[in-house]
Coordinates of C-alpha atoms in Angstrom, one line a residue:
M393 CA 90.3 116.7 97.3
A394 CA 93.0 117.9 99.6
G395 CA 92.9 116.6 103.1
P396 CA 92.7 118.9 106.1
R397 CA 96.0 119.9 107.7
T398 CA 96.2 119.2 111.4
R399 CA 96.5 121.8 114.1
A400 CA 97.8 121.4 117.6
V401 CA 95.2 120.7 120.3
D402 CA 95.0 123.7 122.7
R403 CA 96.1 122.4 126.2
R404 CA 97.1 125.7 127.8
P405 CA 96.6 126.0 131.5
P406 CA 94.0 128.5 132.5
G407 CA 95.3 132.0 132.9
R408 CA 98.6 131.5 131.1
R409 CA 99.6 134.6 129.2
R410 CA 99.6 134.0 125.4
A411 CA 103.0 133.4 123.8
S412 CA 104.3 136.1 121.5
H413 CA 105.0 133.7 118.6
S414 CA 102.8 131.3 116.7
L415 CA 102.7 127.5 116.6
D416 CA 103.9 127.7 113.0
A417 CA 107.0 129.7 114.1
V418 CA 107.7 127.2 116.9
L419 CA 107.5 124.2 114.6
T420 CA 109.5 126.0 111.8
A421 CA 112.3 126.8 114.2
A422 CA 112.2 123.2 115.6
V423 CA 112.5 121.8 112.1
E424 CA 115.5 124.1 111.4
L425 CA 117.3 122.7 114.5
L426 CA 116.5 119.2 113.5
D427 CA 117.7 119.7 110.0
E428 CA 120.9 121.2 111.2
A429 CA 122.0 118.6 113.7
G430 CA 119.2 116.0 114.3
D431 CA 117.0 115.4 117.3
S432 CA 119.9 115.8 119.8
A433 CA 120.1 119.5 118.8
L434 CA 116.4 120.0 119.6
T435 CA 116.2 121.1 123.2
F436 CA 113.7 123.6 124.6
R437 CA 116.6 125.9 125.5
A438 CA 118.0 125.8 122.0
L439 CA 114.5 126.4 120.5
A440 CA 113.8 129.3 122.9
A441 CA 117.1 130.9 121.9
R442 CA 116.3 130.4 118.2
L443 CA 112.9 132.1 118.8
G444 CA 114.2 134.8 121.1
T445 CA 111.8 133.9 123.8
G446 CA 111.7 132.1 127.2
V447 CA 111.6 128.3 127.5
G448 CA 108.3 128.5 129.4
S449 CA 106.5 130.0 126.5
I450 CA 107.1 127.0 124.3
Y451 CA 104.9 125.0 126.7
W452 CA 102.0 127.1 125.4
Y453 CA 102.0 124.8 122.4
V454 CA 103.6 121.5 123.3
T455 CA 103.7 119.4 126.5
S456 CA 107.1 117.7 126.1
K457 CA 110.0 117.0 123.7
D458 CA 108.2 114.0 122.3
D459 CA 105.2 116.1 121.6
L460 CA 107.4 118.7 119.9
L461 CA 109.1 116.0 117.8
D462 CA 105.8 114.5 116.7
R463 CA 104.4 117.9 115.8
A464 CA 107.6 119.0 114.0
T465 CA 107.4 115.7 112.0
D466 CA 103.8 116.4 111.0
H467 CA 104.6 120.0 110.1
V468 CA 107.1 118.7 107.5
L469 CA 104.7 115.9 106.3
A470 CA 102.1 118.5 105.5
G471 CA 104.3 119.5 102.6
V472 CA 104.8 115.9 101.5
L473 CA 101.1 115.3 101.6
T474 CA 100.5 118.4 99.4
A475 CA 103.0 117.0 96.9
V476 CA 101.3 113.6 96.9
E477 CA 97.9 115.1 96.5
G478 CA 99.2 117.2 93.6
Q479 CA 100.4 114.3 91.6
P480 CA 98.2 113.3 88.6
G481 CA 96.7 109.9 88.9
T482 CA 96.8 107.2 86.3
D483 CA 94.9 104.1 85.4
D484 CA 97.5 102.0 87.2
P485 CA 97.2 102.2 91.0
I486 CA 100.5 100.4 91.5
A487 CA 102.3 103.0 89.4
D488 CA 100.6 105.7 91.5
L489 CA 101.7 103.9 94.6
R490 CA 105.3 104.0 93.3
V491 CA 105.2 107.7 92.7
M492 CA 103.8 108.4 96.2
A493 CA 106.4 106.1 97.8
V494 CA 109.3 107.8 96.0
T495 CA 108.0 111.2 97.1
L496 CA 108.0 110.1 100.7
F497 CA 111.4 108.5 100.4
D498 CA 113.0 111.6 99.0
A499 CA 111.5 113.7 101.8
I500 CA 113.0 111.3 104.5
V501 CA 116.4 111.2 102.7
D502 CA 116.5 115.0 102.8
R503 CA 115.6 114.9 106.5
P504 CA 116.8 111.7 108.0
W505 CA 115.4 112.5 111.4
L506 CA 111.8 112.0 110.0
A507 CA 112.3 108.3 109.8
A508 CA 112.2 107.8 113.6
Y509 CA 109.0 109.7 114.1
F510 CA 106.9 109.0 111.0
M511 CA 103.5 107.7 112.2
R512 CA 104.8 107.4 115.8
N513 CA 101.7 109.1 117.2
T514 CA 98.8 109.5 114.7
D515 CA 96.7 111.2 117.4
V516 CA 99.0 114.1 116.8
Q517 CA 100.3 113.4 113.4
G518 CA 97.2 113.8 111.3
N519 CA 99.2 114.4 108.1
S520 CA 101.2 111.2 108.5
L521 CA 97.9 109.3 108.9
L522 CA 96.5 111.0 105.8
L523 CA 99.7 110.0 103.8
Y524 CA 99.1 106.4 105.0
E525 CA 95.5 106.7 103.9
K526 CA 96.5 108.0 100.5
L527 CA 98.8 105.0 100.0
G528 CA 96.1 102.7 101.2
Q529 CA 93.4 104.1 98.9
Q530 CA 95.4 103.0 95.9
T531 CA 95.1 99.4 97.1
L532 CA 91.3 99.8 97.2
R533 CA 91.6 99.8 93.4
L534 CA 93.0 96.3 93.5
D535 CA 91.4 93.0 94.0
L536 CA 92.7 92.3 97.5
T537 CA 91.4 91.4 100.9
P538 CA 91.6 93.9 103.8
K539 CA 94.5 91.9 105.3
E540 CA 96.3 91.9 101.9
R541 CA 95.8 95.7 101.6
F542 CA 97.2 96.2 105.1
H543 CA 100.2 94.0 104.5
A544 CA 100.9 95.7 101.1
V545 CA 100.9 99.2 102.5
S546 CA 102.9 98.1 105.5
A547 CA 105.5 96.5 103.2
I548 CA 105.8 99.7 101.1
V549 CA 106.1 101.9 104.1
G550 CA 108.7 99.6 105.5
V551 CA 110.8 99.7 102.3
V552 CA 110.5 103.5 102.1
V553 CA 111.2 104.4 105.7
G554 CA 113.6 101.6 106.5
T555 CA 115.8 102.3 103.5
A556 CA 115.7 106.0 103.9
A557 CA 116.6 105.6 107.6
D558 CA 119.5 103.4 106.7
L559 CA 120.8 106.0 104.1
G560 CA 120.4 108.7 106.7
Q561 CA 122.8 107.2 109.2
D562 CA 126.0 109.2 109.8
P563 CA 128.8 108.0 107.4
P564 CA 132.0 106.6 109.0
E565 CA 134.2 109.2 110.5
E566 CA 137.0 108.8 107.9
V567 CA 134.4 109.6 105.2
V568 CA 133.1 112.6 107.2
S569 CA 136.6 113.9 107.8
G570 CA 137.5 113.6 104.1
A571 CA 140.3 111.1 104.8
V572 CA 138.6 108.8 102.2
D573 CA 135.7 109.4 99.8
R574 CA 132.7 107.1 99.5
A575 CA 134.1 105.3 96.5
E576 CA 137.3 104.5 98.3
F577 CA 135.5 103.4 101.3
L578 CA 133.3 101.0 99.4
A579 CA 136.2 99.8 97.3
R580 CA 138.0 98.7 100.4
Y581 CA 135.2 96.4 101.4
A582 CA 134.7 95.2 97.8
A583 CA 138.4 94.2 97.7
T584 CA 137.9 92.1 100.9
W585 CA 134.9 90.4 99.4
R586 CA 136.7 89.6 96.1
A587 CA 139.4 88.0 98.1
A588 CA 137.0 85.7 100.0
D589 CA 137.0 82.0 99.2
P590 CA 134.4 81.7 96.3
D591 CA 133.6 78.2 97.4
Q592 CA 132.5 79.5 100.9
F593 CA 131.2 82.8 99.7
P594 CA 129.9 82.3 96.1
F595 CA 127.3 85.1 96.4
V596 CA 129.6 87.7 98.0
S597 CA 132.3 87.0 95.4
Q598 CA 129.8 87.5 92.6
I599 CA 128.3 90.8 93.7
A600 CA 131.5 92.5 95.0
D601 CA 131.9 94.6 91.9
E602 CA 128.2 95.6 92.1
F603 CA 128.6 96.6 95.7
A604 CA 131.7 98.7 94.9
G605 CA 129.9 101.0 92.5
H606 CA 126.3 100.8 93.7
D607 CA 124.0 103.8 93.8
D608 CA 121.9 104.0 97.0
R609 CA 118.8 105.5 95.3
E610 CA 118.9 102.9 92.5
Q611 CA 119.1 100.2 95.2
F612 CA 116.0 101.6 96.9
L613 CA 114.1 101.8 93.6
A614 CA 114.9 98.1 92.9
A615 CA 113.6 97.1 96.4
L616 CA 110.5 99.1 95.9
D617 CA 109.9 97.6 92.4
L618 CA 110.3 94.1 93.8
T619 CA 107.7 94.9 96.4
L620 CA 105.3 96.4 93.9
A621 CA 105.8 93.5 91.5
G622 CA 104.8 91.1 94.2
L623 CA 101.7 93.2 94.9
R624 CA 100.8 93.2 91.2
L625 CA 101.0 89.4 91.1
Q626 CA 98.9 89.2 94.2
A627 CA 96.3 91.5 92.7
G628 CA 96.1 89.3 89.5
G629 CA 98.9 90.9 87.5
E630 CA 96.6 92.6 85.1
V631 CA 96.4 96.1 86.5
G632 CA 98.2 98.7 84.3
Q633 CA 102.0 98.5 83.8
P634 CA 104.7 99.2 86.4
G635 CA 106.2 102.7 86.4
H636 CA 109.9 103.3 86.0
E637 CA 112.3 106.2 86.4

């Protein structure tokens, strides 16, 4: 069953004239600004200009920029929650967890600003709490203690959000400017690693070629699968089979 989508709490001062736009319009415009240039671009002045209204009218719906960021995050996560709820389940809860985790990861990679605000304030972010609940419900199908379930979901969220946030960081200026492409940038570091003393840096020397040609999403999936393999072992190792892409 689909979970309820959250709505903003009405905290309008008595007597304030109703704004001419809707909460959905405010949050949609806020997300547009965030997508274009990150949280530094989201100011009440810029948002009011995007909406064609006055700054004061935005306070009809939100109390501060932090409140706006939390609600904009939850606005986007409503779509992620819908996608997760629409995924067919299987007999393997760990495979289902993997699909949910990848869906959330892809959403954050598409919108790197989400990583900083995901589950920051679940009093406001009802959809993020529901996503967390959906992940956790899969662990209820496993033979785990409450503490093990909590640690498992925390680890999965950490891999998803942490890796997506890392990938969402601005690339070096020389890559942004086009002076070098990503492959050239990585090759430069790989060359330095290959030249390192293999007696002092045996690991770095061995993985230099892998680093030079690595795929970020493949690396995330490997980290997720390692986490889920540990969960499978903890749950007894007999639940379904791991999913792969």
